[in-house]
CSV table of C-alpha atoms in Angstrom, one decimal:
chain,number,residue,atom,x,y,z
Y,201,UNK,CA,0.0,0.0,0.0
Y,202,UNK,CA,1.4,3.3,-1.0
Y,203,UNK,CA,2.3,5.8,1.7
Y,204,UNK,CA,0.1,8.9,1.9
Y,205,UNK,CA,2.0,12.1,1.1
Y,206,UNK,CA,2.0,15.0,3.6
Y,207,UNK,CA,-0.3,17.2,1.5
Y,208,UNK,CA,-2.8,14.3,1.0
Y,209,UNK,CA,-3.0,13.8,4.8
Y,210,UNK,CA,-3.9,17.5,5.4
Y,211,UNK,CA,-7.7,18.0,5.0
Y,212,UNK,CA,-8.7,21.3,3.5
Y,213,UNK,CA,-10.6,23.5,5.9
Y,214,UNK,CA,-13.6,25.2,4.4
Y,215,UNK,CA,-14.2,28.6,6.1
Y,216,UNK,CA,-17.6,29.9,7.1
Y,217,UNK,CA,-18.4,33.6,6.6
Y,218,UNK,CA,-21.2,35.3,8.6
Y,219,UNK,CA,-22.3,38.6,7.0
Y,220,UNK,CA,-24.1,41.5,8.5
Y,221,UNK,CA,-26.4,43.2,6.1
Y,222,UNK,CA,-27.0,46.9,7.1
Y,223,UNK,CA,-23.9,48.9,6.5
Y,224,UNK,CA,-22.2,46.0,4.7
Y,225,UNK,CA,-24.5,45.2,1.8
Y,226,UNK,CA,-26.7,48.3,2.0
Y,227,UNK,CA,-27.3,51.7,3.6
Y,228,UNK,CA,-31.0,52.1,4.3
Y,229,UNK,CA,-32.8,51.0,1.1
Y,230,UNK,CA,-29.7,51.6,-1.1
Y,231,UNK,CA,-27.8,48.4,-1.9
Y,232,UNK,CA,-24.1,48.6,-2.8
Y,233,UNK,CA,-23.0,47.3,-6.2
Y,234,UNK,CA,-20.4,44.8,-5.1
Y,235,UNK,CA,-22.6,42.5,-3.0
Y,236,UNK,CA,-23.1,39.9,-5.8
Y,237,UNK,CA,-19.4,39.9,-6.4
Y,238,UNK,CA,-18.7,39.2,-2.7
Y,239,UNK,CA,-21.1,36.4,-2.4
Y,240,UNK,CA,-20.0,34.8,-5.7
Y,241,UNK,CA,-16.4,34.9,-4.6
Y,242,UNK,CA,-17.3,33.3,-1.3
Y,243,UNK,CA,-19.3,30.5,-2.9
Y,244,UNK,CA,-16.6,29.9,-5.6
Y,245,UNK,CA,-14.0,29.8,-2.8
Y,246,UNK,CA,-15.8,27.0,-1.0
Y,247,UNK,CA,-16.9,29.1,2.0
Y,248,UNK,CA,-20.2,28.4,3.8
Y,249,UNK,CA,-22.2,31.5,4.1
Y,250,UNK,CA,-25.0,32.9,6.2
Y,251,UNK,CA,-26.4,36.3,7.0
Y,252,UNK,CA,-27.0,37.6,10.6
Y,253,UNK,CA,-28.7,40.9,11.1
Y,254,UNK,CA,-30.2,42.7,14.0
Y,255,UNK,CA,-33.0,43.7,11.7
Y,256,UNK,CA,-35.9,41.7,10.2
Y,257,UNK,CA,-38.9,44.0,10.2
Y,258,UNK,CA,-41.3,41.1,11.0
Y,259,UNK,CA,-40.5,39.2,7.8
Y,260,UNK,CA,-39.9,35.5,7.7
Y,261,UNK,CA,-36.4,34.3,7.1
Y,262,UNK,CA,-37.3,33.0,3.7
Y,263,UNK,CA,-39.0,36.3,2.7
Y,264,UNK,CA,-36.1,38.4,4.0
Y,265,UNK,CA,-33.5,36.3,2.2
Y,266,UNK,CA,-35.4,36.5,-1.1
Y,267,UNK,CA,-35.9,40.3,-0.7
Y,268,UNK,CA,-32.2,40.8,0.2
Y,269,UNK,CA,-30.7,38.7,-2.5
Y,270,UNK,CA,-33.0,40.1,-5.2
Y,271,UNK,CA,-31.9,43.6,-4.3
Y,272,UNK,CA,-28.2,42.6,-4.2
Y,273,UNK,CA,-28.6,41.2,-7.7
Y,274,UNK,CA,-30.5,44.3,-8.9
Y,275,UNK,CA,-27.7,46.6,-7.7
Y,276,UNK,CA,-25.1,44.6,-9.5
Y,277,UNK,CA,-27.2,44.6,-12.7
Y,278,UNK,CA,-27.7,48.4,-12.6
Y,279,UNK,CA,-24.0,48.9,-12.0
Y,280,UNK,CA,-23.2,46.5,-14.9
Y,281,UNK,CA,-25.6,48.5,-17.2
Y,282,UNK,CA,-23.9,51.7,-16.3
Y,283,UNK,CA,-20.5,50.1,-17.1
Y,284,UNK,CA,-21.6,48.4,-20.3
Y,285,UNK,CA,-20.9,44.9,-19.0
Y,286,UNK,CA,-23.5,43.1,-21.0
Y,287,UNK,CA,-22.2,39.6,-20.1
Y,288,UNK,CA,-23.0,40.2,-16.4
Y,289,UNK,CA,-26.5,41.5,-17.3
Y,290,UNK,CA,-27.2,38.3,-19.3
Y,291,UNK,CA,-26.1,36.1,-16.3
Y,292,UNK,CA,-28.4,37.9,-13.9
Y,293,UNK,CA,-31.6,38.0,-15.9
Y,294,UNK,CA,-35.0,36.9,-14.7
Y,295,UNK,CA,-34.5,33.4,-15.8
Y,296,UNK,CA,-31.3,32.9,-13.8
Y,297,UNK,CA,-30.8,33.7,-10.1
Y,298,UNK,CA,-27.1,33.6,-9.3
Y,299,UNK,CA,-27.9,33.6,-5.6
Y,300,UNK,CA,-30.5,30.8,-5.6
Y,301,UNK,CA,-28.2,28.7,-3.5
Y,302,UNK,CA,-28.9,31.0,-0.5
Y,303,UNK,CA,-32.1,29.7,1.2
Y,304,UNK,CA,-34.0,30.9,4.2
Y,305,UNK,CA,-32.1,28.7,6.6
Y,306,UNK,CA,-29.0,30.9,6.0
Y,307,UNK,CA,-30.8,34.0,7.1
Y,308,UNK,CA,-30.7,34.7,10.9
Y,309,UNK,CA,-32.8,37.7,11.8
Y,310,UNK,CA,-32.8,39.4,15.2
Y,311,UNK,CA,-35.6,37.2,16.4
Y,312,UNK,CA,-34.7,34.0,14.6
Y,313,UNK,CA,-32.9,32.4,17.6
Y,314,UNK,CA,-36.0,32.8,19.7
Y,315,UNK,CA,-37.7,30.1,17.7
Y,316,UNK,CA,-35.3,27.6,19.4
Y,317,UNK,CA,-36.7,28.6,22.9
Y,318,UNK,CA,-39.3,25.9,23.5
Y,319,UNK,CA,-40.5,27.5,26.7
Y,320,UNK,CA,-42.2,30.3,24.8
Y,321,UNK,CA,-44.5,28.0,22.8
Y,322,UNK,CA,-47.2,27.9,25.4
Y,323,UNK,CA,-46.6,31.1,27.3
Y,324,UNK,CA,-48.9,34.1,27.3
Y,325,UNK,CA,-46.8,36.7,25.5
Y,326,UNK,CA,-47.1,40.5,25.3
Y,327,UNK,CA,-45.8,40.9,21.7
Y,328,UNK,CA,-44.2,44.3,20.8
Y,329,UNK,CA,-43.1,45.3,17.4
Y,330,UNK,CA,-44.3,46.6,14.0
Y,331,UNK,CA,-45.5,46.1,11.3
Y,332,UNK,CA,-48.2,44.5,13.5
Y,333,UNK,CA,-49.6,41.9,11.1
Y,334,UNK,CA,-46.1,40.7,10.1
Y,335,UNK,CA,-45.0,40.4,13.7
Y,336,UNK,CA,-48.2,38.5,14.6
Y,337,UNK,CA,-47.6,36.1,11.6
Y,338,UNK,CA,-44.1,35.4,12.9
Y,339,UNK,CA,-45.5,34.6,16.3
Y,340,UNK,CA,-47.8,32.0,14.7
Y,341,UNK,CA,-44.9,30.6,12.6
Y,342,UNK,CA,-42.8,30.2,15.8
Y,343,UNK,CA,-45.7,28.4,17.5
Y,344,UNK,CA,-46.4,31.1,20.0
Y,345,UNK,CA,-50.1,30.2,20.4
Y,346,UNK,CA,-50.9,32.6,23.2
Y,347,UNK,CA,-49.3,35.9,22.0
Y,348,UNK,CA,-51.2,39.2,22.2
Y,349,UNK,CA,-49.9,42.2,20.3
Y,350,UNK,CA,-49.5,45.3,22.4
Y,351,UNK,CA,-51.9,47.4,20.2
Y,352,UNK,CA,-54.6,44.7,20.7
Y,353,UNK,CA,-53.9,44.7,24.4
Y,354,UNK,CA,-54.2,48.5,24.6
Y,355,UNK,CA,-57.4,48.4,22.5
Y,356,UNK,CA,-58.9,45.9,25.0
Y,357,UNK,CA,-57.6,48.1,27.9
Y,358,UNK,CA,-57.9,51.7,26.6
Y,359,UNK,CA,-57.0,53.3,29.8
Y,360,UNK,CA,-53.4,51.9,29.5
Y,361,UNK,CA,-52.7,54.5,26.9
Y,362,UNK,CA,-54.4,57.8,27.7
Y,363,UNK,CA,-53.3,59.3,24.4
Y,364,UNK,CA,-54.4,56.4,22.2
Y,365,UNK,CA,-57.8,57.9,21.2
Y,366,UNK,CA,-56.3,61.3,20.5
Y,367,UNK,CA,-53.6,59.7,18.3
Y,368,UNK,CA,-56.2,57.7,16.5
Y,369,UNK,CA,-57.8,61.0,15.3
Y,370,UNK,CA,-61.0,60.8,17.4
Y,371,UNK,CA,-61.8,64.5,18.3
Y,372,UNK,CA,-64.5,63.4,20.7
Y,373,UNK,CA,-62.0,61.7,23.0
Y,374,UNK,CA,-60.1,63.6,25.5
Y,375,UNK,CA,-56.9,62.5,27.3
Y,376,UNK,CA,-57.8,60.6,30.4
Y,377,UNK,CA,-55.8,61.8,33.5
Y,378,UNK,CA,-56.1,59.6,36.5
Y,379,UNK,CA,-54.4,59.6,39.9
Y,380,UNK,CA,-51.4,57.4,40.2
Y,381,UNK,CA,-50.2,55.4,43.1
Y,382,UNK,CA,-47.4,56.9,45.0
Y,383,UNK,CA,-44.6,56.0,47.2
Y,384,UNK,CA,-45.7,52.6,48.5
Y,385,UNK,CA,-45.5,49.1,46.9
Y,386,UNK,CA,-49.2,48.9,48.0
Y,387,UNK,CA,-52.6,49.3,46.5
Y,388,UNK,CA,-53.5,51.5,43.6
Y,389,UNK,CA,-55.3,54.9,44.1
Y,390,UNK,CA,-54.0,55.6,47.6
Y,391,UNK,CA,-51.4,58.3,47.0
Y,392,UNK,CA,-50.5,60.7,44.2
Y,393,UNK,CA,-46.9,61.2,43.1
Y,394,UNK,CA,-46.7,64.0,45.7
Y,395,UNK,CA,-48.1,62.0,48.6
Y,396,UNK,CA,-51.5,63.8,48.6
Y,397,UNK,CA,-54.6,61.6,49.1
Y,398,UNK,CA,-56.4,61.4,45.7
Y,399,UNK,CA,-58.9,58.6,46.4
Y,400,UNK,CA,-62.3,58.9,44.8
Y,401,UNK,CA,-63.7,62.4,44.3
Y,402,UNK,CA,-60.7,64.2,45.8
Y,403,UNK,CA,-58.7,63.5,42.7
Y,404,UNK,CA,-59.6,66.9,41.1
Y,405,UNK,CA,-58.3,68.8,44.1
Y,406,UNK,CA,-55.0,67.0,44.3
Y,407,UNK,CA,-52.0,69.4,44.1
Y,408,UNK,CA,-48.3,69.2,44.9
Y,409,UNK,CA,-47.1,70.3,48.2
Y,410,UNK,CA,-44.8,73.4,48.0
Y,411,UNK,CA,-42.5,71.9,50.5
Y,412,UNK,CA,-42.8,68.2,49.6
Y,413,UNK,CA,-40.7,66.1,47.3
Y,414,UNK,CA,-41.1,66.8,43.6
Y,415,UNK,CA,-41.3,63.3,42.3
Y,416,UNK,CA,-41.5,63.9,38.5
Y,417,UNK,CA,-44.0,66.7,38.9
Y,418,UNK,CA,-43.8,69.0,35.8
Y,419,UNK,CA,-46.8,71.3,36.4
Y,420,UNK,CA,-50.4,71.6,37.6
Y,421,UNK,CA,-52.8,69.0,36.3
Y,422,UNK,CA,-56.5,69.6,36.4
Y,423,UNK,CA,-58.3,66.3,36.2
Y,424,UNK,CA,-61.9,65.4,36.4
Y,425,UNK,CA,-62.8,62.7,39.0
Y,426,UNK,CA,-62.0,59.3,37.4
Y,427,UNK,CA,-65.0,57.2,36.4
Y,428,UNK,CA,-66.1,54.4,38.6
Y,429,UNK,CA,-64.5,51.1,37.7
Y,430,UNK,CA,-67.7,49.6,36.3
Y,431,UNK,CA,-67.9,52.6,33.9
Y,432,UNK,CA,-64.5,52.1,32.4
Y,433,UNK,CA,-64.4,51.1,28.7
Y,434,UNK,CA,-63.2,47.5,28.9
Y,435,UNK,CA,-63.7,44.6,26.5
Y,436,UNK,CA,-63.7,40.9,27.0
Y,437,UNK,CA,-65.9,38.8,29.3
Y,438,UNK,CA,-63.0,38.5,31.8
Y,439,UNK,CA,-61.6,42.0,31.6
Y,440,UNK,CA,-61.2,42.6,35.3
Y,441,UNK,CA,-59.4,39.3,35.8
Y,442,UNK,CA,-57.0,39.0,32.9
Y,443,UNK,CA,-54.8,36.0,32.5
Y,444,UNK,CA,-51.3,37.3,33.5
Y,445,UNK,CA,-48.6,37.5,30.9
Y,446,UNK,CA,-45.7,35.1,31.3
Y,447,UNK,CA,-43.3,37.1,29.2
Y,448,UNK,CA,-42.8,40.2,27.0
Y,449,UNK,CA,-41.2,39.9,23.6
Y,450,UNK,CA,-39.9,43.0,21.7
Y,451,UNK,CA,-39.6,41.3,18.3
Y,452,UNK,CA,-39.1,44.4,16.2
Y,453,UNK,CA,-39.0,48.2,16.8
Y,454,UNK,CA,-42.4,49.5,17.8
Y,455,UNK,CA,-43.8,52.4,15.9
Y,456,UNK,CA,-45.5,53.8,19.0
Y,457,UNK,CA,-42.9,53.9,21.7
Y,458,UNK,CA,-45.3,55.5,24.3
Y,459,UNK,CA,-47.9,52.8,24.1
Y,460,UNK,CA,-45.3,50.0,24.0
Y,461,UNK,CA,-43.2,51.4,26.9
Y,462,UNK,CA,-46.3,52.0,29.1
Y,463,UNK,CA,-47.7,48.5,28.6
Y,464,UNK,CA,-44.3,46.8,29.0
Y,465,UNK,CA,-43.5,48.6,32.3
Y,466,UNK,CA,-47.0,47.8,33.6
Y,467,UNK,CA,-46.9,44.1,32.7
Y,468,UNK,CA,-43.4,43.6,34.1
Y,469,UNK,CA,-44.3,45.3,37.3
Y,470,UNK,CA,-47.6,43.5,38.1
Y,471,UNK,CA,-49.6,40.5,37.1
Y,472,UNK,CA,-52.9,42.4,36.7
Y,473,UNK,CA,-51.9,46.0,36.2
Y,474,UNK,CA,-55.4,47.1,35.0
Y,475,UNK,CA,-57.3,45.9,38.0
Y,476,UNK,CA,-58.0,48.0,41.1
Y,477,UNK,CA,-57.0,46.9,44.5
Y,478,UNK,CA,-53.9,45.0,43.4
Y,479,UNK,CA,-50.2,45.6,43.9
Y,480,UNK,CA,-48.7,48.0,41.5
Y,481,UNK,CA,-45.3,46.3,41.9
Y,482,UNK,CA,-45.3,42.7,42.9
Y,483,UNK,CA,-41.9,41.9,44.4
Y,484,UNK,CA,-42.5,38.2,44.1
Y,485,UNK,CA,-43.1,38.4,40.4
Y,486,UNK,CA,-40.4,38.7,37.8
Y,487,UNK,CA,-41.3,37.8,34.2
Y,488,UNK,CA,-38.7,38.1,31.4
Y,489,UNK,CA,-38.7,40.8,28.8
Y,490,UNK,CA,-36.9,39.7,25.6
Y,491,UNK,CA,-35.2,42.2,23.3
Y,492,UNK,CA,-34.3,40.9,19.9
Y,493,UNK,CA,-31.9,43.7,18.9
Y,494,UNK,CA,-29.3,45.4,21.1
Y,495,UNK,CA,-28.2,48.0,18.6
Y,496,UNK,CA,-28.6,51.5,19.9
Y,497,UNK,CA,-27.8,53.0,16.5
Y,498,UNK,CA,-28.0,51.7,12.9
Y,499,UNK,CA,-27.0,53.0,9.5
Y,500,UNK,CA,-29.9,54.2,7.4
Y,501,UNK,CA,-30.0,56.7,4.5
Y,502,UNK,CA,-29.8,59.7,6.9
Y,503,UNK,CA,-26.2,61.0,7.1
Y,504,UNK,CA,-26.1,60.2,10.8
Y,505,UNK,CA,-26.9,56.9,12.5
Y,506,UNK,CA,-30.5,56.4,13.6
Y,507,UNK,CA,-31.9,55.0,16.9
Y,508,UNK,CA,-32.4,51.3,17.0
Y,509,UNK,CA,-34.1,48.9,19.4
Y,510,UNK,CA,-31.2,49.3,21.9
Y,511,UNK,CA,-32.5,52.8,22.4
Y,512,UNK,CA,-35.9,51.4,23.2
Y,513,UNK,CA,-34.4,49.1,25.8
Y,514,UNK,CA,-32.6,52.1,27.4
Y,515,UNK,CA,-35.9,53.9,27.5
Y,516,UNK,CA,-37.6,50.9,29.1
Y,517,UNK,CA,-34.9,50.6,31.8
Y,518,UNK,CA,-35.0,54.3,32.5
Y,519,UNK,CA,-38.8,54.4,32.9
Y,520,UNK,CA,-38.9,51.1,34.9
Y,521,UNK,CA,-36.3,52.6,37.3
Y,522,UNK,CA,-38.3,55.9,37.5
Y,523,UNK,CA,-41.6,54.0,38.2
Y,524,UNK,CA,-40.1,52.0,41.0
Y,525,UNK,CA,-38.1,54.9,42.4
Y,526,UNK,CA,-41.4,56.8,42.7
Y,527,UNK,CA,-42.6,53.9,44.9
Y,528,UNK,CA,-39.3,54.1,46.9
Y,529,UNK,CA,-38.1,50.7,45.8
Y,530,UNK,CA,-34.4,50.5,46.8
Y,531,UNK,CA,-32.1,51.1,43.8
Y,532,UNK,CA,-30.2,47.9,44.5
Y,533,UNK,CA,-33.5,45.9,44.3
Y,534,UNK,CA,-34.4,47.6,41.0
Y,535,UNK,CA,-31.0,46.7,39.6
Y,536,UNK,CA,-31.5,43.1,40.7
Y,537,UNK,CA,-35.0,42.9,39.1
Y,538,UNK,CA,-33.7,44.3,35.8
Y,539,UNK,CA,-30.7,41.9,35.7
Y,540,UNK,CA,-33.1,39.0,36.2
Y,541,UNK,CA,-35.9,40.0,33.8
Y,542,UNK,CA,-34.1,41.3,30.8
Y,543,UNK,CA,-33.1,38.8,28.1
Y,544,UNK,CA,-31.0,40.2,25.3
Y,545,UNK,CA,-30.9,38.5,21.9
Y,546,UNK,CA,-29.2,39.6,18.7
Y,547,UNK,CA,-25.6,40.5,18.0
Y,548,UNK,CA,-23.4,40.2,20.0
Y,549,UNK,CA,-25.3,37.8,22.4
Y,550,UNK,CA,-24.1,34.3,22.9
Y,551,UNK,CA,-27.6,33.2,22.0
Y,552,UNK,CA,-27.3,34.6,18.5
Y,553,UNK,CA,-23.7,33.4,18.0
Y,554,UNK,CA,-24.7,29.9,18.9
Y,555,UNK,CA,-27.5,30.1,16.4
Y,556,UNK,CA,-24.9,31.0,13.7
Y,557,UNK,CA,-22.8,28.1,14.6
Y,558,UNK,CA,-25.7,25.7,14.5
Y,559,UNK,CA,-26.8,27.0,11.0
Y,560,UNK,CA,-23.3,26.6,9.6
Y,561,UNK,CA,-22.5,23.2,11.2
Y,562,UNK,CA,-21.9,20.2,8.9
Y,563,UNK,CA,-23.2,16.9,10.4
Y,564,UNK,CA,-23.3,18.6,13.8
Y,565,UNK,CA,-19.7,19.9,13.6
Y,566,UNK,CA,-19.1,23.6,13.8
Y,567,UNK,CA,-16.7,24.9,11.2
Y,568,UNK,CA,-13.2,25.3,12.6
Y,569,UNK,CA,-12.7,28.7,10.9
Y,570,UNK,CA,-15.5,31.3,11.2
Y,571,UNK,CA,-15.4,34.9,10.0
Y,572,UNK,CA,-17.7,37.8,10.9
Y,573,UNK,CA,-18.0,40.6,8.4
Y,574,UNK,CA,-19.7,43.7,9.6
Y,575,UNK,CA,-19.6,47.5,10.0
Y,576,UNK,CA,-20.3,47.8,13.7
Y,577,UNK,CA,-17.4,47.1,16.1
Y,578,UNK,CA,-19.7,47.0,19.1
Y,579,UNK,CA,-22.0,44.2,17.7
Y,580,UNK,CA,-20.3,42.5,14.8
Y,581,UNK,CA,-16.8,42.4,16.0
Y,582,UNK,CA,-17.9,41.7,19.6
Y,583,UNK,CA,-19.7,38.5,18.5
Y,584,UNK,CA,-16.5,37.3,16.8
Y,585,UNK,CA,-14.5,38.2,20.0
Y,586,UNK,CA,-16.7,36.1,22.2
Y,587,UNK,CA,-16.4,33.1,19.9
Y,588,UNK,CA,-12.8,32.3,20.9
Y,589,UNK,CA,-10.0,31.3,18.5
Y,590,UNK,CA,-12.5,29.8,16.1
Y,591,UNK,CA,-13.9,33.2,15.2
Y,592,UNK,CA,-12.2,36.2,13.5
Y,593,UNK,CA,-13.6,39.5,12.2
Y,594,UNK,CA,-13.3,42.0,9.4
Y,595,UNK,CA,-14.7,45.5,9.4
Y,596,UNK,CA,-15.9,47.4,6.4
Y,597,UNK,CA,-16.1,51.2,6.0
Y,598,UNK,CA,-19.5,51.3,4.4
Y,599,UNK,CA,-21.5,51.6,7.6
Y,600,UNK,CA,-21.2,53.0,11.1
Y,601,UNK,CA,-17.5,52.3,11.6
Y,602,UNK,CA,-15.1,55.2,11.2
Y,603,UNK,CA,-11.3,55.0,11.2
Y,604,UNK,CA,-11.1,56.8,14.5
Y,605,UNK,CA,-13.2,54.1,16.2
Y,606,UNK,CA,-11.9,51.2,18.2
Y,607,UNK,CA,-12.1,47.9,16.2
Y,608,UNK,CA,-12.9,45.6,19.1
Y,609,UNK,CA,-10.4,43.0,17.9
Y,610,UNK,CA,-11.1,43.1,14.1
Y,611,UNK,CA,-8.3,41.4,12.2
Y,612,UNK,CA,-8.6,43.8,9.3
Y,613,UNK,CA,-10.5,46.9,8.2
Y,614,UNK,CA,-11.3,47.1,4.5
Y,615,UNK,CA,-13.3,49.4,2.2
Y,616,UNK,CA,-16.1,47.1,1.0
Y,617,UNK,CA,-17.6,43.7,1.4
Y,618,UNK,CA,-16.0,42.3,-1.7
Y,619,UNK,CA,-12.6,43.4,-0.2
Y,620,UNK,CA,-13.5,41.5,3.0
Y,621,UNK,CA,-14.2,38.3,1.1
Y,622,UNK,CA,-11.0,38.7,-0.9
Y,623,UNK,CA,-9.0,39.2,2.4
Y,624,UNK,CA,-10.6,36.1,4.1
Y,625,UNK,CA,-10.0,33.8,1.1
Y,626,UNK,CA,-6.4,35.0,0.9
Y,627,UNK,CA,-5.8,34.3,4.6
Y,628,UNK,CA,-7.4,30.9,4.4
Y,629,UNK,CA,-5.4,30.0,1.3
Y,630,UNK,CA,-2.2,31.1,2.9
Y,631,UNK,CA,-2.9,29.2,6.2
Y,632,UNK,CA,-3.9,26.1,4.2
Y,633,UNK,CA,-0.5,26.2,2.4
Y,634,UNK,CA,1.2,26.5,5.7
Y,635,UNK,CA,-0.6,23.5,7.1
Y,636,UNK,CA,0.2,21.4,4.0
Y,637,UNK,CA,3.9,22.5,4.3
Y,638,UNK,CA,4.0,21.4,7.9
Y,639,UNK,CA,2.4,18.1,6.9
Y,640,UNK,CA,5.2,17.2,4.4
């Protein structure tokens, strides 16, 4: 039997490349013209590929992949037309999709890893995000059989959002101003924010003390006495005894922050926040609130980065702290509750990194060489950094990264995504040659 040569005994390692989308393949709705080139190079070079984005917009993975790849191809075609490269145009006509090899299982959206959490399947979920119908459809697809969208919840409980009717354009509706509970953890309707008794018909006379603490007071409020409980507009046969929510899921960015923040803080604080005579803050209750996207900023078509879902989380935490501070809950306890209840998904969480590895595994084996290509050091490069020696990262200059920023461990910074792929394949080829030389 012939002896095996050194090079024959060294197996070729196929790299896996994980691509961000916003700031890498596009800025807002504008797609860069080298995306098709980058993906074709990666595929021809034997690399496994998937996308991971902190976006999603409520689309399914299959729909988002199809929408993304079609726009990548379109951008390449338009660039080819402008350059007179007729051959490329012929290869990317309607009868031939050069990116048909990219299927929905290679698209990881901000909320995709949540589908692997079996505990959510039967929980009652307060679902936050827009577009509403898309988000509700994804909940059905993931098997969340008891999810209630926040707008439906507020419609069934109209006093949750005192501005809802006014925003809906109903001129006959006035903003409802009701007394709030005050400093205690106790029952609703006993104290105002200034400590003045505002039970029952005394609500209209409530006024801040000139010498007392100014707990968020911003000016005089003239309020009519609140209607009796039985007169409140409620819907549902069991409106006063709602089934408590088990969890809150922020799947996508909500269009109405006020409504979503109010409902989320209410539900996390108490099991039945819309019923009278119950605790406003139940110390023994701590339900999780899941955020799919930690990005505070993202690259859109505006010249400056825009707020993302991470900004919504900051707003939630700030308002949750303010609400509990008003009730004189110790700050250390508030910190403990937030640490326990907040679950963060998306880049750069371990949950999302593990999902990438599962999607790119071959026969259950994670590729030994994984690359992250992105524009955001704080999310893209951070997910590579937490993956250990197996992961490396390359930054591109087409998104939020600027040359004065820290790179968070990126191995290289290049101009465009096609440059990133060329760099990765070059490194892999060089390292493969070194392994083969050592095996001789």
